[in-house]
PDB file of C-alpha atoms in Angstrom:
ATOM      1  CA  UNK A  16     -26.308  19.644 -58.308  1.00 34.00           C
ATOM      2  CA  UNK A  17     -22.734  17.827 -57.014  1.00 37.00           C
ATOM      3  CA  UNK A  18     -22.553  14.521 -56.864  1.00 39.00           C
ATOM      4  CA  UNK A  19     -21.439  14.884 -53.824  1.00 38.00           C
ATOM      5  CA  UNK A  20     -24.596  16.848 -52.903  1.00 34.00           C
ATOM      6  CA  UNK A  21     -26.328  13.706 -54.734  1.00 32.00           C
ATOM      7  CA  UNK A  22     -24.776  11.168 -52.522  1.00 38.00           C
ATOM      8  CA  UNK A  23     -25.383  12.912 -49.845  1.00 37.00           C
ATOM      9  CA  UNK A  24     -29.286  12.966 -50.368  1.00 34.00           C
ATOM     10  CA  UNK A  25     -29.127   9.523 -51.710  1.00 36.00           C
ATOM     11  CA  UNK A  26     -28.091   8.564 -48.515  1.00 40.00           C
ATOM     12  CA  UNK A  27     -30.734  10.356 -46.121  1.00 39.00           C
ATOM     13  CA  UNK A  28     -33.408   9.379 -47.888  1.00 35.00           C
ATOM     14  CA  UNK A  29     -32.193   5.622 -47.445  1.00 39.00           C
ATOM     15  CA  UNK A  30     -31.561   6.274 -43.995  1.00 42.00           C
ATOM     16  CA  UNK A  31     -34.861   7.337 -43.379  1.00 44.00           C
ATOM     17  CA  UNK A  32     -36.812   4.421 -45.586  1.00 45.00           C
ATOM     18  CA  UNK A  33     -35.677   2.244 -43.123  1.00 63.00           C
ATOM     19  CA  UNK A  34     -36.662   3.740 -40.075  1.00 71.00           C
ATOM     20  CA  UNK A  35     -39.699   2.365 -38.539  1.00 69.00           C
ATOM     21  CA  UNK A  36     -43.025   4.028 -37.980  1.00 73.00           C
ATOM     22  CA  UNK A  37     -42.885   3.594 -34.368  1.00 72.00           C
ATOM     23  CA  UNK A  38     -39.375   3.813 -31.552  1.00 79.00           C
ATOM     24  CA  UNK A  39     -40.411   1.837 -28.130  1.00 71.00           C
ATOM     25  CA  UNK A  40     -44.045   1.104 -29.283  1.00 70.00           C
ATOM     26  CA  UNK A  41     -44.513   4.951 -29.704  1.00 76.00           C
ATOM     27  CA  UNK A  42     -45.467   7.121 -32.805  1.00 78.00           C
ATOM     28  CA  UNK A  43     -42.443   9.470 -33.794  1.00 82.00           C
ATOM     29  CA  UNK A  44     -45.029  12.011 -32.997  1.00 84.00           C
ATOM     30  CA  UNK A  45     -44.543  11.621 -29.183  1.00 83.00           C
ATOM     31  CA  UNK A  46     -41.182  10.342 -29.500  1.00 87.00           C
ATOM     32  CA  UNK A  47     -40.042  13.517 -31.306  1.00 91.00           C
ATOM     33  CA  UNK A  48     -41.660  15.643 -28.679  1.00 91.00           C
ATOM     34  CA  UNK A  49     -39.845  13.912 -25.500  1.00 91.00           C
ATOM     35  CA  UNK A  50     -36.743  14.464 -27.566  1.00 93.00           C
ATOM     36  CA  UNK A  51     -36.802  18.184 -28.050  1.00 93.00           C
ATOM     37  CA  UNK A  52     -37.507  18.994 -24.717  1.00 93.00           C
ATOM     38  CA  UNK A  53     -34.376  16.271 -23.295  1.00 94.00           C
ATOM     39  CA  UNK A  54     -32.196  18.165 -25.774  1.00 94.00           C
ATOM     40  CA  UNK A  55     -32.997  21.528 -25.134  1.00 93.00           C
ATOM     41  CA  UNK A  56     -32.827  20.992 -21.671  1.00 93.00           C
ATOM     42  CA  UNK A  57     -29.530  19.521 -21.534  1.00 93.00           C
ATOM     43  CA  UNK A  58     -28.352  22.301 -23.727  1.00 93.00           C
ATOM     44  CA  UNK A  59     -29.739  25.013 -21.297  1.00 91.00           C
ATOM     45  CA  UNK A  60     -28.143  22.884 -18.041  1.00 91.00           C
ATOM     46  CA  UNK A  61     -24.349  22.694 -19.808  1.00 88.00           C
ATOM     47  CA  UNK A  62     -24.766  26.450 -20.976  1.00 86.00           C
ATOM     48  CA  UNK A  63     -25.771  27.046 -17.489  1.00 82.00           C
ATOM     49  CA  UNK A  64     -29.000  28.791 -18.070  1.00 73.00           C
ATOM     50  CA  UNK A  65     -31.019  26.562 -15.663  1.00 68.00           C
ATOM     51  CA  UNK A  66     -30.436  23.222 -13.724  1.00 65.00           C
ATOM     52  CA  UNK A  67     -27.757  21.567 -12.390  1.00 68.00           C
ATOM     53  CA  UNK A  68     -25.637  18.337 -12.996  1.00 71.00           C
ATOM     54  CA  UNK A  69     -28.221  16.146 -11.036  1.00 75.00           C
ATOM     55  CA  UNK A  70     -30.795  17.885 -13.299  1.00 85.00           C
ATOM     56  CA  UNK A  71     -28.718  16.447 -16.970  1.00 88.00           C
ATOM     57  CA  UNK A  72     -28.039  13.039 -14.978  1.00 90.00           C
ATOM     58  CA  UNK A  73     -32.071  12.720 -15.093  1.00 92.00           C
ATOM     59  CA  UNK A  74     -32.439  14.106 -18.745  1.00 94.00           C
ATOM     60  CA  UNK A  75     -29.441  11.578 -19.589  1.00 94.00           C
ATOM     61  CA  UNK A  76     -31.663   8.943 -18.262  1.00 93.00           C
ATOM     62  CA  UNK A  77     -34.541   9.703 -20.128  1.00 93.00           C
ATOM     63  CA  UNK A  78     -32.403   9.848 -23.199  1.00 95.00           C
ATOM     64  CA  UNK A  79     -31.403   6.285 -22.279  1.00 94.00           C
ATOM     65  CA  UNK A  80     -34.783   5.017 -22.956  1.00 91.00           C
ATOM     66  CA  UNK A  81     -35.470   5.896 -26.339  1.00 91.00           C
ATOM     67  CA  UNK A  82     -31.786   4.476 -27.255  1.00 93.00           C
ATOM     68  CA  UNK A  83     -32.447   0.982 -25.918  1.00 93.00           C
ATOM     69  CA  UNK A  84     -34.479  -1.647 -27.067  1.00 90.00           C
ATOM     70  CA  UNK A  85     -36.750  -2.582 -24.328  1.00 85.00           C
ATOM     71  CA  UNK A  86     -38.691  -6.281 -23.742  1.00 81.00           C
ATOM     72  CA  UNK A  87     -42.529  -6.694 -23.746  1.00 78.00           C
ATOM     73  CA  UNK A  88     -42.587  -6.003 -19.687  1.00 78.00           C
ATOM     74  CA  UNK A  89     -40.812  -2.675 -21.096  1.00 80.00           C
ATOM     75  CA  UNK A  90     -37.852  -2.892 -19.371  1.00 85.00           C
ATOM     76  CA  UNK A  91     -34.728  -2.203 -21.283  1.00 87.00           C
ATOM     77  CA  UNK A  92     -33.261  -4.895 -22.802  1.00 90.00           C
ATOM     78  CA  UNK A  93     -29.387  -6.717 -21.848  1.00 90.00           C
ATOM     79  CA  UNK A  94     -26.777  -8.811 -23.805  1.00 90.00           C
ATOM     80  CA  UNK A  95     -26.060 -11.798 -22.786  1.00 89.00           C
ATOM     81  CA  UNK A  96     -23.360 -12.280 -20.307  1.00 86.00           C
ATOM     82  CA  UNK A  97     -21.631 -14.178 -22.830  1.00 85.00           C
ATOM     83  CA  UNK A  98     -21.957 -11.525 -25.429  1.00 85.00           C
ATOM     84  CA  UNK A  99     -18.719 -11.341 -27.408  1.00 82.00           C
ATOM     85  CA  UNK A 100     -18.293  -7.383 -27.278  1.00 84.00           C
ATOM     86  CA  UNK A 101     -21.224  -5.946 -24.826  1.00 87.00           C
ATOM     87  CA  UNK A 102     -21.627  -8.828 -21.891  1.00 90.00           C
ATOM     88  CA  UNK A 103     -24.181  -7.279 -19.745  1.00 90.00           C
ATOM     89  CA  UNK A 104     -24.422  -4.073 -22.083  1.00 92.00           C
ATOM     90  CA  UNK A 105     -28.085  -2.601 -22.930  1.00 93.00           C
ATOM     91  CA  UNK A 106     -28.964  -3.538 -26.240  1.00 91.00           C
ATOM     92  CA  UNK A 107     -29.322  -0.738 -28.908  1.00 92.00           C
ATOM     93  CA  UNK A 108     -32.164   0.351 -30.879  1.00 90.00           C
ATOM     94  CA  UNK A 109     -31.206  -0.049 -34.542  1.00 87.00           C
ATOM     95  CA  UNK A 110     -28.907   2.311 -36.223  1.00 88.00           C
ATOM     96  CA  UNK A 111     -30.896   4.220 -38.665  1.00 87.00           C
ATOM     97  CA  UNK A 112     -33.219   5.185 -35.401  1.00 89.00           C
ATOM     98  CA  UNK A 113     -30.018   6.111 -33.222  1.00 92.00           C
ATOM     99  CA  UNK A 114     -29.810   8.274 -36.192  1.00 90.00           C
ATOM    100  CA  UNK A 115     -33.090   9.916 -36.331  1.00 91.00           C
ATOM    101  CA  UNK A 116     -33.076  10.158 -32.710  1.00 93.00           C
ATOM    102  CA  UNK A 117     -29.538  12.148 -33.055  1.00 93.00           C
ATOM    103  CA  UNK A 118     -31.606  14.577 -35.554  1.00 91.00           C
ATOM    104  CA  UNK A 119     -34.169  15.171 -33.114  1.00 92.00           C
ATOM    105  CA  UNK A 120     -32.192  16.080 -30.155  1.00 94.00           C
ATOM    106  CA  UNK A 121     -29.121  17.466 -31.852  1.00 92.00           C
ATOM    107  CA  UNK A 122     -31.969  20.554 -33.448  1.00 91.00           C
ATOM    108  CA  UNK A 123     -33.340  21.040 -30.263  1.00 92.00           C
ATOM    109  CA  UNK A 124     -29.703  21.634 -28.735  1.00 92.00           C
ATOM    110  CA  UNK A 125     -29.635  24.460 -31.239  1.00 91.00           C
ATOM    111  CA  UNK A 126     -33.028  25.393 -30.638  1.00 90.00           C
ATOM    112  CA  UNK A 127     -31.989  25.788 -27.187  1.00 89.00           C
ATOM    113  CA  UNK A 128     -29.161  28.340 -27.578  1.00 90.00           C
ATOM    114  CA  UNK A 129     -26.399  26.094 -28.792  1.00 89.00           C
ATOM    115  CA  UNK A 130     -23.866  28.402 -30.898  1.00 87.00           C
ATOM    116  CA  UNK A 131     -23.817  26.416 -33.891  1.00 87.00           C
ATOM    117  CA  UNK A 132     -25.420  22.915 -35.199  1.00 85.00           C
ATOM    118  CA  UNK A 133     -21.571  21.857 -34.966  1.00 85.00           C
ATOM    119  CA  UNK A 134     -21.893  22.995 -31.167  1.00 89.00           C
ATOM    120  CA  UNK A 135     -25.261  21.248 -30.719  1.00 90.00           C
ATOM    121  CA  UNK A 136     -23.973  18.411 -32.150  1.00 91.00           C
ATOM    122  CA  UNK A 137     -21.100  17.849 -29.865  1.00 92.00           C
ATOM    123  CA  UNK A 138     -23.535  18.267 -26.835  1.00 94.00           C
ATOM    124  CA  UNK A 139     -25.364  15.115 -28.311  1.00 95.00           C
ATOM    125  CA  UNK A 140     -21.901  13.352 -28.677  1.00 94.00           C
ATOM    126  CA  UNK A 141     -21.362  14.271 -24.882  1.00 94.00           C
ATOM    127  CA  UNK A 142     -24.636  13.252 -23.799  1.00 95.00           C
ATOM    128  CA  UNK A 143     -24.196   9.562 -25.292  1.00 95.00           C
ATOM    129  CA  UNK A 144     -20.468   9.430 -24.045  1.00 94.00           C
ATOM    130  CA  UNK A 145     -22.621   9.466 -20.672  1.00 94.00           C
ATOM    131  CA  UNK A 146     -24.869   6.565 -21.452  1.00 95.00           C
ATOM    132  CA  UNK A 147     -22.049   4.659 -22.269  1.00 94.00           C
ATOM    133  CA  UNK A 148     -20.348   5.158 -19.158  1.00 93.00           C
ATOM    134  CA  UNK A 149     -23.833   3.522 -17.923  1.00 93.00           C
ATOM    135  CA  UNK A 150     -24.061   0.681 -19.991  1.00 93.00           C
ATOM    136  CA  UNK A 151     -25.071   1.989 -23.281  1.00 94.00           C
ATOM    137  CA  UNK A 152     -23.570   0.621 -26.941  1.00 92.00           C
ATOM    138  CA  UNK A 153     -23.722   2.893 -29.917  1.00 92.00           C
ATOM    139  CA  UNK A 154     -25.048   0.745 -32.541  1.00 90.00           C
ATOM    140  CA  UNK A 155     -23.718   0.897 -35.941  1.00 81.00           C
ATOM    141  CA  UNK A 156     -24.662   0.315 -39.526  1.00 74.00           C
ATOM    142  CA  UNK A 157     -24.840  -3.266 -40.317  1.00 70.00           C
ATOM    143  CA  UNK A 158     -25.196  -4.673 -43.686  1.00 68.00           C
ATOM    144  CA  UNK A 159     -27.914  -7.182 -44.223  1.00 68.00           C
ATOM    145  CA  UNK A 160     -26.182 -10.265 -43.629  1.00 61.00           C
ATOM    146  CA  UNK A 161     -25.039  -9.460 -40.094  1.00 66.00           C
ATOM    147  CA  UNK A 162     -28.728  -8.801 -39.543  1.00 65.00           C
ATOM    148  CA  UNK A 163     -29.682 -11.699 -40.771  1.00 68.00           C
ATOM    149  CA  UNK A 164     -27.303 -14.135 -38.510  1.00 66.00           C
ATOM    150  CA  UNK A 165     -27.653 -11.716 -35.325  1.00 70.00           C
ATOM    151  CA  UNK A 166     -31.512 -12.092 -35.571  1.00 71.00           C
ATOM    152  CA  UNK A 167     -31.342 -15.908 -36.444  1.00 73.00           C
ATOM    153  CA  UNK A 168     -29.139 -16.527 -33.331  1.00 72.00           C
ATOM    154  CA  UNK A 169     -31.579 -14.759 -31.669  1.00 76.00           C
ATOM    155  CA  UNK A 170     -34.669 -16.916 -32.380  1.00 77.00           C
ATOM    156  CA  UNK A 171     -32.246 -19.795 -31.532  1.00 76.00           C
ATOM    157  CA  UNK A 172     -32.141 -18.660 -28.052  1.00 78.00           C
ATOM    158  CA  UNK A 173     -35.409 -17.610 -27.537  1.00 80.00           C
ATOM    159  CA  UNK A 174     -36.208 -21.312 -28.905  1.00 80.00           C
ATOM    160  CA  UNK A 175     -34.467 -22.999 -25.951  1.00 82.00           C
ATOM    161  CA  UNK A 176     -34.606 -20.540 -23.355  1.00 80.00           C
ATOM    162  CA  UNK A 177     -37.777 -22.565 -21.717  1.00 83.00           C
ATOM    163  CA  UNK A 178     -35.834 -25.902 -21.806  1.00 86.00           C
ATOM    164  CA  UNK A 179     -33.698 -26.873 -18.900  1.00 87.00           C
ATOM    165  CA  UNK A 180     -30.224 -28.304 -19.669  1.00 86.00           C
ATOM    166  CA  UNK A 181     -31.287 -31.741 -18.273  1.00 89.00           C
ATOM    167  CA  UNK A 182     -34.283 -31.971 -21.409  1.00 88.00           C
ATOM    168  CA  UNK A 183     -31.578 -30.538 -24.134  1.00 87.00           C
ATOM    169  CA  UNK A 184     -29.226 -32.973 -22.864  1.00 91.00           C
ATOM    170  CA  UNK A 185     -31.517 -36.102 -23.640  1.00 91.00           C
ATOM    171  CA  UNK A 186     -32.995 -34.166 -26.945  1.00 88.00           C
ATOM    172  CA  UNK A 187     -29.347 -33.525 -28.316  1.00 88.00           C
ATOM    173  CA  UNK A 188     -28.915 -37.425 -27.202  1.00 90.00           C
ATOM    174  CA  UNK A 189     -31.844 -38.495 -29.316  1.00 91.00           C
ATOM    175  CA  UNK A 190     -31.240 -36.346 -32.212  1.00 88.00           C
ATOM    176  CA  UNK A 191     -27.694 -37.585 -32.334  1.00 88.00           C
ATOM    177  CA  UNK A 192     -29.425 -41.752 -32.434  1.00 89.00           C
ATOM    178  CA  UNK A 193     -31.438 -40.967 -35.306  1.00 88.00           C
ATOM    179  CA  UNK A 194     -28.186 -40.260 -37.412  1.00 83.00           C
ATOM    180  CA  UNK A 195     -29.794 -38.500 -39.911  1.00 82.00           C
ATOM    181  CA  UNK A 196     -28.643 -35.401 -41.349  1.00 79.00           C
ATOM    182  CA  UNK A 197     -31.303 -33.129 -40.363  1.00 82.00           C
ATOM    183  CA  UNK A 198     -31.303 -34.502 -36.978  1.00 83.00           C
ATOM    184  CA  UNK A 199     -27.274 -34.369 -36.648  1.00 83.00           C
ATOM    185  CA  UNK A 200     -27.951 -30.703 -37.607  1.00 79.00           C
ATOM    186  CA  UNK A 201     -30.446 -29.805 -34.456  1.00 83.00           C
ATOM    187  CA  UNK A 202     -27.906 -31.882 -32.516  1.00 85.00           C
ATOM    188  CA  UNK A 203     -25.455 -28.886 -33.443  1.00 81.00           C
ATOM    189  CA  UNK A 204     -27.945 -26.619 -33.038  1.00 82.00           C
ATOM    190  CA  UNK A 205     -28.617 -28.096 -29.367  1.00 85.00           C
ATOM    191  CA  UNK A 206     -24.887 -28.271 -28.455  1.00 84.00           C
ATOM    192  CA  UNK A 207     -24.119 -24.723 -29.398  1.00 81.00           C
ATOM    193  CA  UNK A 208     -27.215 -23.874 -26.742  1.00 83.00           C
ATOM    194  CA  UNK A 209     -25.282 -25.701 -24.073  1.00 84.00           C
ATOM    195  CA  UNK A 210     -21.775 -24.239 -24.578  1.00 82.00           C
ATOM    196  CA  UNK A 211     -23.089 -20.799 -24.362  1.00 80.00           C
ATOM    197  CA  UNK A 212     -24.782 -21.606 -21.203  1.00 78.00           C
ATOM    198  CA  UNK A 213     -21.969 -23.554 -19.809  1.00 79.00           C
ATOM    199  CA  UNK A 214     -19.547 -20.331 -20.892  1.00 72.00           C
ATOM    200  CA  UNK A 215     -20.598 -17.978 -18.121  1.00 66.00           C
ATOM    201  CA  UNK A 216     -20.091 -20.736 -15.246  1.00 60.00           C
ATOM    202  CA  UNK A 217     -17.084 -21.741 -16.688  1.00 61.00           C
ATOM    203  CA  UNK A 218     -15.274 -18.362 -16.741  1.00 62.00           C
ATOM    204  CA  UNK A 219     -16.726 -18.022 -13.145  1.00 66.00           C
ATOM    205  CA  UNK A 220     -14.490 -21.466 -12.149  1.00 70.00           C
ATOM    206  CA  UNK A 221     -11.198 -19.705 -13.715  1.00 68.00           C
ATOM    207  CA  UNK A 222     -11.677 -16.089 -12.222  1.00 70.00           C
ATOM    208  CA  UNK A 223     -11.859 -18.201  -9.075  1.00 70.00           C
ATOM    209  CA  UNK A 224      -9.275 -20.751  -9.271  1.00 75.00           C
ATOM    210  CA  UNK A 225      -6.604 -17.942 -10.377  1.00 72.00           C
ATOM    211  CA  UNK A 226      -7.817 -16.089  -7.642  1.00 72.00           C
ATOM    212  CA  UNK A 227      -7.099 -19.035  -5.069  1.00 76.00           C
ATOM    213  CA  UNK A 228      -3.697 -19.613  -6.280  1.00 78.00           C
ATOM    214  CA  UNK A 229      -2.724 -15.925  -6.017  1.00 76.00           C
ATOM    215  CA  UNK A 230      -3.500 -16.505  -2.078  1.00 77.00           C
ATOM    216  CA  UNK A 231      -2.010 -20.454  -2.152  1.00 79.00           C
ATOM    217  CA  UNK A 232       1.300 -18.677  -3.606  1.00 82.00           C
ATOM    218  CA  UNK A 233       1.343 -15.626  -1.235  1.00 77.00           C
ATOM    219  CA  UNK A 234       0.407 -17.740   1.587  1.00 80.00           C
ATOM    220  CA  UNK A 235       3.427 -20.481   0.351  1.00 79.00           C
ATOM    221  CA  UNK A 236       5.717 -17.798   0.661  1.00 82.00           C
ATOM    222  CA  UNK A 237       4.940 -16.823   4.316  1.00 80.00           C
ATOM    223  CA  UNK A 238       5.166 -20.123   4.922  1.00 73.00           C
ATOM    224  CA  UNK A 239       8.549 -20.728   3.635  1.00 80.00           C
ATOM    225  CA  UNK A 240       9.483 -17.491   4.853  1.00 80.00           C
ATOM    226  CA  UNK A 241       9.490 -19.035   8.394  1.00 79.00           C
ATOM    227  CA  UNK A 242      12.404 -21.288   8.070  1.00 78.00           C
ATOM    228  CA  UNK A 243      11.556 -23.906  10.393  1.00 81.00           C
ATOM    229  CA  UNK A 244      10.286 -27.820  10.586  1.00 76.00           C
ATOM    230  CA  UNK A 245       6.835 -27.213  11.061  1.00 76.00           C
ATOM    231  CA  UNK A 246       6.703 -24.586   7.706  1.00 75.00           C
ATOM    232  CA  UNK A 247       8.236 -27.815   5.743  1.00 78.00           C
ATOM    233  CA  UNK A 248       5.447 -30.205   7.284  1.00 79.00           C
ATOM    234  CA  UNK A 249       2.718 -27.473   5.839  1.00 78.00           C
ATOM    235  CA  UNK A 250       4.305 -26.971   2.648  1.00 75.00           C
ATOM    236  CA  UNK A 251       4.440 -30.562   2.035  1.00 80.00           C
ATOM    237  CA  UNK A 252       1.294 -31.322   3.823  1.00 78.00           C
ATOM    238  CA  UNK A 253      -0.453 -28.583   0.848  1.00 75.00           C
ATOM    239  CA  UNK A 254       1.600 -30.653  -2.094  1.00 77.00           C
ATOM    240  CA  UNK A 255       0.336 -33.867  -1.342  1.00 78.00           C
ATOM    241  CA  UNK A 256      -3.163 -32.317  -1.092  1.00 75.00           C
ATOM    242  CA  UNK A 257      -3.245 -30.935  -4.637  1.00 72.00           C
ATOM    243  CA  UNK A 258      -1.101 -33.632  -6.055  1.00 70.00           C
ATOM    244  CA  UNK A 259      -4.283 -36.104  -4.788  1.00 62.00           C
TER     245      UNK A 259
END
């Protein structure tokens, strides 16, 4: 056997140790068997042996839920709005599922008449093209350390999310009195919590204040487009009001 061939197992096999027993709370048994029938269906409505586009648009949303994570309530979960690359975005389920999910529908594409496991592969590719255009972020391998920080900044949020800023306010306050260095620490820990609440609202205050000055500049313009006394007595009149 290659060692190419070697790698190549190597690397399945650790794919699939770390995929859980269950995907959304449900055995791989079920999972598997919602899978097949969303990817041979989608393979039959783009061939067009049955269905139509409104037909895949359903399928695609079906696919959807078994690449998200969803909450407890078991709706699909969101990133932050002050997520540095998805704001808003669905969250993922982890890679090595994506993966196993991939298998799944990818064989049933070929099941379903696609030409080769090449061509039943690229009908997966288009069908999560799709989901992104909906919200969707392909999740990719991460090595253990990004793990490890995502899911500790994680339980930092969830930590705070009951507390009001008012109470973190006056707990950063008396963390910061004490003085001590595991205090001083929270502190940090409680300041961080603030920022990325304050981020959203403060973004907000820019998108609007640039969009008030575009009008305050076109408006200016009119203004001083007029050429006469009372256009100088508004244009000044507007100075002295933002230079209060």
């Amino acid at each position: 056997m290659s060692s190419k061939v070697v790698a190549a197992v190597a690397a399945v096999v650790s794919a699939e140790s770390d995929v859980p027993s269950t995907l959304c709370g449900r055995s791989w048994v079920d999972v598997e068997a919602s899978i097949k029938d969303i990817g041979m269906a989608t393979q039959r409505v783009e061939a067009g042996l049955s269905g139509l586009t409104a037909d895949r648009d359903v399928l695609d949303n079906n696919l959807l839920g078994w690449v998200v994570q969803s909450g407890a309530d078991g709706k699909p979960l969101k990133f932050a709005a002050d997520h540095a690359s998805a704001p808003g975005k669905f969250v993922p389920i982890d890679y090595p599922e994506f993966m196993k999910v991939r298998e799944i529908y990818a064989g049933a594409a070929f099941d379903g008449g696609a030409a080769t496991l090449d061509a039943a592969g690229k009908v997966w590719e288009r069908a999560i093209s799709r989901l992104i255009g909906l919200g969707f972020v392909r999740p990719v391998a991460q090595s253990k350390d990004a793990v490890r920080i995502a899911a500790k900044r994680a339980e930092e949020i969830a930590k705070f999310e009951k507390k009001s800023d008012g109470v973190l306010l006056e707990e950063k306050a008396a963390l910061i009195a004490k003085g001590d260095t595991k205090s001083l620490k929270a502190a940090q820990a409680v300041a961080k919590e603030l920022e990325r609440r304050e981020k959203p609202v403060t973004e907000a205050i820019v998108k609007d204040c640039a969009a008030l000055r575009d009008k305050l500049i076109a408006r200016a313009k009119e203004v001083a487009k007029l050429g006469t006394s009372d256009s100088v007595e508004l244009l000044t009149a507007a100075l002295n009001a933002l230079s209060e």
